[in-house]
């Protein structure tokens, strides 16, 4: 079947098998390897991407279900603003929100999705909201700090934007 | 893990979806959020030949007041339930239970109708809908019929839904200020419950204590007689037939049922 999916702002039209999972479409058809296949059972969240702005586990979505939608992956976050990192990526770097890095693309996208729904979360809300993303290095403290820092940076930017 | 190959259709209305079901019979399966069905297909425990995707039908996605009830489209996502202001004031149990399902990514996809039609006895929302005494609206080739939640679940992953039928609406009585609580016990916050108890307005439903979600009718009778939570909860596991699995033995599940019902009743009468 034919699917038309806008990935990181670029429209793609591809012939796919109905059983192709979104994560395999992104990785194997488009060559976007940020979203990782971790558990392959919608438990670990390493494959988290945004589907029409909402976080989803792309190992449990068919590419066919994403037909006609807009998908965002970690690759699409940086470079849009003169090559600079997205505030969420910048915060993960500054707060050392990663150790081995395998969960990181999913964590970053979960964080971006969280702030889209709740721009100023409390620490508890961040901890509850990333319940679907596992870090086997157990580096949760810095991940939570990073998401809170990104929220602060974004609201700072928002205020600066209003002032200008 | 890759599912067995299948055909995929995405009809643009409930009527068109019903026509697909009529055409393909037992080869077809409805796909909504896909968070129960796709994992089963990836494990090859399910292998439908045709998937009929109804996940995007706007006509199935709504929460609105209707007299003494709140009516909810079967395609309404868990996240919609969780964030519905109407439900928070009129049926507060439902958004609370929806918030305990899986994690945000799962709740962005999963639907109320899908969760009910799946018929998993260890599932949160069927337990809530049973405690709420909801009415389920089913559509088929011969029109619409309504089924009380107490008669909808017929066995382990089995419901009264015919092969050519579709769950389209859930009608929930407004409970307003009536006492309610949901107590869920599991190893991890985003897991299915090992046992869970939903209490609302004197009714009590249990997850994972039988092949279907069940009402704790002896506890309900005790509550109606004016028994206190501790006394009423003592009979919460009477008549249940919990399974034994890697998570819990039968006696442990019975213990959990009594404990969680006592906690839920105590919270609900506060």
Coordinates of C-alpha atoms in Angstrom, one line a residue:
Chain A
X1 CA 0.0 0.0 0.0
X2 CA 1.0 3.6 -0.5
X3 CA 1.6 5.9 2.5
X4 CA 2.3 9.6 2.6
X5 CA 3.9 10.7 5.8
X6 CA 5.5 14.0 6.6
X7 CA 8.6 13.3 8.6
X8 CA 10.5 16.2 10.2
X9 CA 8.8 18.6 7.8
X10 CA 9.6 16.6 4.6
X11 CA 6.8 14.7 2.9
X12 CA 7.6 11.2 1.9
X13 CA 5.5 8.8 -0.3
X14 CA 6.4 5.2 -0.1
X15 CA 5.0 1.8 -1.1
X16 CA 5.0 -0.3 2.1
X17 CA 3.7 -3.6 3.4
X18 CA 0.7 -3.0 5.7
X19 CA 2.5 -4.9 8.5
X20 CA 5.5 -2.5 8.4
X21 CA 5.9 -0.9 11.8
X22 CA 6.4 2.9 12.0
X23 CA 9.8 2.4 13.7
X24 CA 11.0 0.2 10.8
X25 CA 9.7 2.6 8.3
X26 CA 11.7 5.4 9.9
X27 CA 14.9 3.4 10.4
X28 CA 15.0 1.1 7.3
X29 CA 13.0 3.0 4.7
X30 CA 14.0 6.6 5.5
X31 CA 17.3 5.8 7.2
X32 CA 16.5 7.8 10.3
X33 CA 18.1 5.8 13.1
X34 CA 17.4 8.0 16.1
X35 CA 14.4 6.0 17.3
X36 CA 15.7 2.8 18.7
X37 CA 14.0 -0.6 18.9
X38 CA 14.6 -1.5 22.6
X39 CA 12.1 -3.9 24.0
X40 CA 9.8 -4.1 20.9
X41 CA 6.8 -4.6 23.2
X42 CA 5.8 -0.9 23.9
X43 CA 7.4 -1.1 27.4
X44 CA 10.7 0.8 27.1
X45 CA 10.0 3.9 25.1
X46 CA 13.3 4.0 23.2
X47 CA 11.3 4.2 20.0
X48 CA 9.2 7.2 21.1
X49 CA 8.5 9.7 18.3
X50 CA 5.8 12.4 18.0
X51 CA 2.8 11.6 15.8
X52 CA 0.8 14.8 15.0
X53 CA 2.6 16.3 18.1
X54 CA 1.8 13.5 20.5
X55 CA 4.3 11.1 21.9
X56 CA 3.8 7.5 20.7
X57 CA 5.8 4.3 20.7
X58 CA 6.6 3.7 17.1
X59 CA 7.1 -0.1 17.6
X60 CA 3.4 -0.3 18.2
X61 CA 2.1 1.9 15.4
X62 CA 1.9 0.7 11.8
X63 CA 3.3 2.9 9.1
X64 CA -0.2 2.5 7.6
X65 CA -1.7 4.1 10.7
X66 CA 0.7 7.1 10.3
X67 CA -0.4 7.6 6.6
X68 CA -1.4 11.3 6.2
X69 CA 0.1 12.4 9.6
X70 CA 3.2 14.4 10.6
X71 CA 5.9 12.5 12.5
X72 CA 8.8 14.1 14.4
X73 CA 12.0 12.3 15.4
X74 CA 15.1 13.4 17.2
X75 CA 16.8 14.1 13.9
X76 CA 14.3 16.8 13.2
X77 CA 14.9 18.7 16.4
X78 CA 18.3 20.2 15.6
X79 CA 19.4 22.3 12.7
X80 CA 16.1 24.0 12.2
X81 CA 17.4 27.1 13.9
X82 CA 20.7 27.8 12.2
X83 CA 22.1 24.4 13.2
X84 CA 21.6 25.0 16.9
X85 CA 20.4 22.2 19.1
X86 CA 16.8 22.1 20.3
X87 CA 16.4 23.4 23.9
X88 CA 15.6 19.8 25.0
X89 CA 18.8 18.5 23.4
X90 CA 20.8 21.4 24.8
X91 CA 19.4 20.7 28.3
X92 CA 20.2 16.9 28.1
X93 CA 23.8 17.9 27.2
X94 CA 24.2 20.6 29.9
X95 CA 22.6 18.5 32.6
X96 CA 24.3 15.3 31.6
X97 CA 21.0 13.6 31.0
X98 CA 22.5 10.6 29.3
X99 CA 24.9 7.8 30.1
X100 CA 25.0 5.1 27.4
X101 CA 22.6 7.1 25.2
X102 CA 20.4 4.3 24.0
X103 CA 17.2 5.6 25.7
X104 CA 18.1 9.2 24.9
X105 CA 16.3 9.8 21.6
X106 CA 13.1 8.4 23.1
X107 CA 13.6 10.4 26.3
X108 CA 14.2 13.6 24.4
X109 CA 11.0 13.1 22.3
X110 CA 9.0 12.1 25.4
X111 CA 10.3 15.4 27.0
X112 CA 9.3 17.4 23.9
X113 CA 5.9 15.8 23.9
X114 CA 5.5 16.5 27.6
X115 CA 6.3 20.2 27.4
X116 CA 3.9 20.6 24.4
X117 CA 1.1 19.4 26.7
X118 CA 2.4 20.9 29.9
X119 CA 4.9 23.7 29.4
X120 CA 5.7 24.2 33.1
X121 CA 5.6 20.7 34.8
X122 CA 6.6 20.1 38.4
X123 CA 9.4 17.6 39.1
X124 CA 6.7 15.1 40.1
X125 CA 4.8 15.6 36.9
X126 CA 8.0 15.0 34.9
X127 CA 8.8 11.8 36.8
X128 CA 5.2 10.5 36.3
X129 CA 5.1 11.5 32.6
X130 CA 8.3 9.7 31.6
X131 CA 7.0 6.4 33.2
X132 CA 6.9 4.9 29.7
X133 CA 10.6 5.5 29.1
X134 CA 13.2 3.2 30.7
X135 CA 16.8 4.1 31.3
X136 CA 18.7 1.0 32.0
X137 CA 21.7 3.0 33.2
X138 CA 19.1 4.3 35.8
X139 CA 20.2 7.9 35.1
X140 CA 16.8 9.3 35.9
X141 CA 17.8 12.1 38.2
X142 CA 19.7 14.0 35.4
X143 CA 17.0 13.2 32.8
X144 CA 14.4 14.8 35.0
X145 CA 16.7 17.8 35.6
X146 CA 17.3 18.1 31.9
X147 CA 13.5 18.2 31.1
X148 CA 12.9 20.7 33.9
X149 CA 15.8 22.8 32.6
X150 CA 14.4 22.7 29.0
X151 CA 11.0 23.8 30.4
X152 CA 12.7 26.7 32.1
X153 CA 14.7 27.6 29.0
X154 CA 11.6 27.5 26.8
X155 CA 9.6 29.7 29.1
X156 CA 12.5 32.1 29.3
X157 CA 12.6 32.2 25.5
X158 CA 8.9 32.7 25.4
X159 CA 9.2 35.7 27.7
X160 CA 12.1 37.1 25.7
X161 CA 10.0 36.6 22.6
X162 CA 7.1 38.5 24.0
X163 CA 9.4 41.3 25.1
X164 CA 10.8 41.6 21.6
Chain B
X1 CA 8.9 -8.9 16.0
X2 CA 6.9 -8.8 12.8
X3 CA 3.2 -9.6 12.4
X4 CA 2.0 -12.1 9.9
X5 CA 1.1 -10.3 6.6
X6 CA -2.4 -8.9 6.4
X7 CA -4.6 -6.6 4.3
X8 CA -5.3 -3.2 5.7
X9 CA -8.4 -1.1 5.0
X10 CA -9.3 2.3 6.5
X11 CA -13.0 2.9 5.9
X12 CA -14.2 6.5 6.3
X13 CA -17.4 5.7 8.3
X14 CA -18.8 3.3 10.9
X15 CA -21.2 2.0 8.2
X16 CA -18.3 1.3 5.8
X17 CA -16.4 -0.4 8.6
X18 CA -19.5 -2.6 9.3
X19 CA -19.6 -3.5 5.6
X20 CA -16.0 -4.6 5.8
X21 CA -16.8 -6.8 8.8
X22 CA -19.8 -8.3 7.0
X23 CA -17.6 -9.1 4.0
X24 CA -14.6 -10.6 5.8
X25 CA -16.3 -12.3 8.8
X26 CA -13.9 -14.0 11.1
X27 CA -10.9 -13.1 9.0
X28 CA -11.3 -9.4 9.9
X29 CA -10.4 -7.6 13.1
X30 CA -11.1 -4.0 14.0
X31 CA -8.0 -1.8 14.7
X32 CA -8.5 1.3 16.8
X33 CA -5.4 2.5 18.9
X34 CA -3.8 -0.9 18.3
X35 CA -2.2 -1.1 21.8
X36 CA -3.8 -4.4 22.6
X37 CA -4.1 -6.0 19.2
X38 CA -0.7 -5.1 17.6
X39 CA 1.3 -6.5 20.5
X40 CA -0.7 -9.8 20.1
X41 CA -0.1 -9.8 16.4
X42 CA 3.6 -9.1 16.8
X43 CA 3.8 -12.1 19.1
X44 CA 1.7 -14.0 16.5
X45 CA -0.9 -14.8 19.0
X46 CA -3.4 -13.1 16.7
X47 CA -3.2 -13.3 12.9
X48 CA -6.2 -11.6 11.3
X49 CA -6.2 -11.6 7.5
X50 CA -7.8 -8.1 7.3
X51 CA -7.3 -5.2 9.6
X52 CA -10.2 -2.6 9.5
X53 CA -8.7 0.6 10.9
X54 CA -11.4 2.7 12.7
X55 CA -8.9 4.6 14.8
X56 CA -9.4 7.9 12.9
X57 CA -13.2 8.0 12.7
X58 CA -14.1 11.3 14.2
X59 CA -17.7 10.1 14.6
X60 CA -16.4 7.7 17.3
X61 CA -14.4 10.3 19.3
X62 CA -16.5 12.4 21.7
X63 CA -17.5 12.9 25.3
X64 CA -20.7 14.7 25.8
X65 CA -23.6 15.1 28.4
X66 CA -26.9 13.5 27.6
X67 CA -29.5 13.8 30.4
X68 CA -28.5 11.7 33.4
X69 CA -25.6 10.2 31.5
X70 CA -22.3 11.1 29.9
X71 CA -22.0 9.4 26.5
X72 CA -18.6 8.5 25.2
X73 CA -17.6 7.5 21.6
X74 CA -15.9 4.1 21.5
X75 CA -12.9 5.7 19.7
X76 CA -12.2 8.2 22.5
X77 CA -8.6 7.9 23.6
X78 CA -7.5 7.2 27.2
X79 CA -5.8 10.7 27.2
X80 CA -9.2 12.3 26.2
X81 CA -10.8 10.6 29.2
X82 CA -8.0 11.6 31.4
X83 CA -8.3 15.3 30.5
X84 CA -12.1 15.6 30.1
X85 CA -13.4 18.4 32.4
X86 CA -16.9 17.0 31.9
X87 CA -15.9 13.6 33.2
X88 CA -13.8 15.1 36.0
X89 CA -16.9 16.7 37.5
X90 CA -19.6 14.2 36.4
X91 CA -17.9 10.8 36.4
X92 CA -14.6 11.4 38.3
X93 CA -13.7 7.7 38.6
X94 CA -13.2 7.4 34.8
X95 CA -10.5 10.0 34.2
X96 CA -8.7 8.7 37.3
X97 CA -8.7 5.1 36.1
X98 CA -7.7 6.2 32.5
X99 CA -4.7 8.0 34.0
X100 CA -3.5 4.7 35.4
X101 CA -3.4 2.9 32.1
X102 CA 0.1 2.3 30.7
X103 CA 2.0 5.5 30.1
X104 CA 1.4 8.7 28.2
X105 CA 2.4 7.2 24.9
X106 CA 0.0 4.3 25.4
X107 CA -2.8 6.7 26.5
X108 CA -2.3 8.8 23.4
X109 CA -3.2 5.8 21.2
X110 CA -5.5 3.4 23.3
X111 CA -9.2 3.8 23.0
X112 CA -12.0 3.1 25.5
X113 CA -13.9 1.0 23.0
X114 CA -10.8 -1.0 22.1
X115 CA -10.0 -1.7 25.7
X116 CA -13.6 -3.0 26.4
X117 CA -13.9 -5.0 23.2
X118 CA -10.5 -6.7 24.0
X119 CA -12.1 -8.2 27.1
X120 CA -9.0 -8.6 29.1
X121 CA -9.9 -9.4 32.8
X122 CA -6.8 -7.7 34.0
X123 CA -7.6 -4.4 32.4
X124 CA -8.3 -1.1 34.1
X125 CA -11.1 0.6 32.1
X126 CA -13.4 -2.5 31.8
X127 CA -13.2 -2.6 35.6
X128 CA -14.3 1.0 35.9
X129 CA -17.1 0.7 33.3
X130 CA -18.4 -2.4 35.2
X131 CA -18.4 -0.5 38.5
X132 CA -20.1 2.5 36.8
X133 CA -23.0 0.3 35.6
X134 CA -22.5 1.7 32.1
X135 CA -24.5 0.7 29.1
X136 CA -22.7 -0.3 25.9
X137 CA -24.1 0.5 22.4
X138 CA -23.3 -2.0 19.7
X139 CA -24.0 -1.6 16.0
X140 CA -24.3 -4.3 13.5
X141 CA -26.0 -5.0 10.1
X142 CA -29.4 -5.2 11.7
X143 CA -29.1 -1.9 13.6
X144 CA -28.2 -1.0 17.2
X145 CA -28.6 -2.9 20.4
X146 CA -27.6 -1.9 24.0
X147 CA -26.0 -4.2 26.5
X148 CA -25.4 -3.5 30.2
X149 CA -21.8 -3.7 31.2
X150 CA -22.7 -6.5 33.6
X151 CA -23.6 -8.7 30.6
X152 CA -21.0 -7.6 28.1
X153 CA -18.0 -9.7 29.3
X154 CA -18.7 -13.4 28.7
X155 CA -15.3 -15.1 29.2
X156 CA -11.5 -14.8 29.1
X157 CA -11.0 -12.2 26.3
X158 CA -14.6 -12.8 25.2
X159 CA -17.5 -10.5 24.9
X160 CA -21.0 -10.6 23.5
X161 CA -19.8 -8.7 20.4
X162 CA -20.7 -10.6 17.2
X163 CA -18.2 -10.9 14.3
X164 CA -20.3 -8.4 12.3
X165 CA -20.8 -6.0 15.2
X166 CA -18.9 -3.0 16.5
X167 CA -18.9 -1.2 19.9
X168 CA -19.8 2.4 19.1
X169 CA -20.7 4.1 22.3
X170 CA -20.4 3.8 26.1
X171 CA -23.2 5.5 28.2
X172 CA -22.1 6.2 31.7
X173 CA -24.5 7.4 34.5
X174 CA -23.4 10.6 36.1
X175 CA -22.2 9.8 39.6
X176 CA -21.4 13.4 40.6
X177 CA -20.5 13.6 44.3
X178 CA -21.1 9.9 45.0
X179 CA -18.0 8.3 46.7
X180 CA -15.5 6.6 44.5
X181 CA -12.0 5.2 44.5
X182 CA -9.7 3.0 42.4
X183 CA -7.0 0.9 44.0
X184 CA -4.6 -0.9 41.7
X185 CA -1.8 -3.1 42.7
X186 CA 1.0 -4.1 40.4
X187 CA 4.8 -4.3 40.4
X188 CA 5.3 -1.3 38.3
X189 CA 3.2 1.8 37.9
X190 CA 2.6 1.3 34.1
X191 CA 1.7 -2.4 34.3
X192 CA -1.6 -4.2 34.2
X193 CA -2.9 -4.7 37.7
X194 CA -2.2 -7.9 39.5
X195 CA -5.5 -7.1 41.2
X196 CA -7.5 -3.9 41.1
X197 CA -10.7 -2.7 42.8
X198 CA -13.0 0.1 41.5
X199 CA -15.7 1.5 43.9
X200 CA -18.3 4.0 43.0
X201 CA -21.7 4.8 44.6
X202 CA -21.7 1.5 46.6
X203 CA -20.8 -0.7 43.6
X204 CA -17.6 -2.7 43.6
X205 CA -15.8 -4.2 40.6
X206 CA -12.6 -6.3 40.5
X207 CA -9.9 -6.8 37.9
X208 CA -8.0 -10.0 37.4
X209 CA -10.0 -12.1 39.9
X210 CA -11.9 -14.3 37.4
X211 CA -11.9 -14.9 33.6
X212 CA -13.7 -11.6 33.2
X213 CA -13.8 -8.4 35.3
X214 CA -16.4 -9.1 38.0
X215 CA -18.6 -7.3 40.5
X216 CA -18.1 -8.1 44.2
X217 CA -21.8 -8.6 44.8
X218 CA -21.5 -9.9 48.4
X219 CA -19.5 -6.8 49.3
X220 CA -22.1 -4.6 47.6
X221 CA -24.9 -6.2 49.6
X222 CA -22.9 -5.7 52.8
X223 CA -22.4 -2.0 51.9
X224 CA -26.1 -1.6 51.2
X225 CA -26.8 -3.1 54.7
X226 CA -24.6 -0.5 56.2
X227 CA -21.5 -2.6 57.0
X228 CA -18.3 -0.7 57.5
X229 CA -15.5 -1.0 54.9
X230 CA -13.5 -3.6 56.9
X231 CA -16.5 -5.9 57.3
X232 CA -17.8 -5.5 53.7
X233 CA -14.3 -6.1 52.3
X234 CA -14.0 -9.5 54.1
X235 CA -16.3 -11.1 51.5
X236 CA -14.8 -9.3 48.4
X237 CA -13.2 -12.4 47.0
X238 CA -16.2 -14.7 47.6
X239 CA -17.3 -16.4 44.4
X240 CA -14.2 -15.3 42.5
X241 CA -11.9 -17.7 40.7
X242 CA -8.5 -15.9 40.3
X243 CA -5.8 -17.4 38.2
X244 CA -2.4 -18.4 39.5
X245 CA 0.5 -17.0 37.5
X246 CA 4.1 -15.7 37.8
X247 CA 2.8 -12.6 39.5
X248 CA 0.7 -14.0 42.3
X249 CA -0.7 -17.2 43.8
X250 CA -4.5 -17.7 44.2
X251 CA -4.5 -17.0 48.0
X252 CA -2.4 -13.9 47.5
X253 CA -4.9 -12.6 44.8
X254 CA -7.7 -13.2 47.2
X255 CA -5.9 -11.4 50.0
X256 CA -5.2 -8.4 47.6
X257 CA -8.9 -8.3 46.6
X258 CA -10.0 -8.0 50.2
X259 CA -7.3 -5.5 51.0
X260 CA -7.8 -3.3 48.0
X261 CA -11.6 -3.3 48.4
X262 CA -11.3 -2.2 52.0
X263 CA -9.0 0.6 51.0
X264 CA -11.2 1.7 48.2
X265 CA -14.3 1.6 50.3
X266 CA -12.6 3.6 53.0
X267 CA -11.5 6.2 50.5
X268 CA -15.0 6.3 48.9
X269 CA -16.9 7.0 52.1
X270 CA -14.7 9.8 53.1

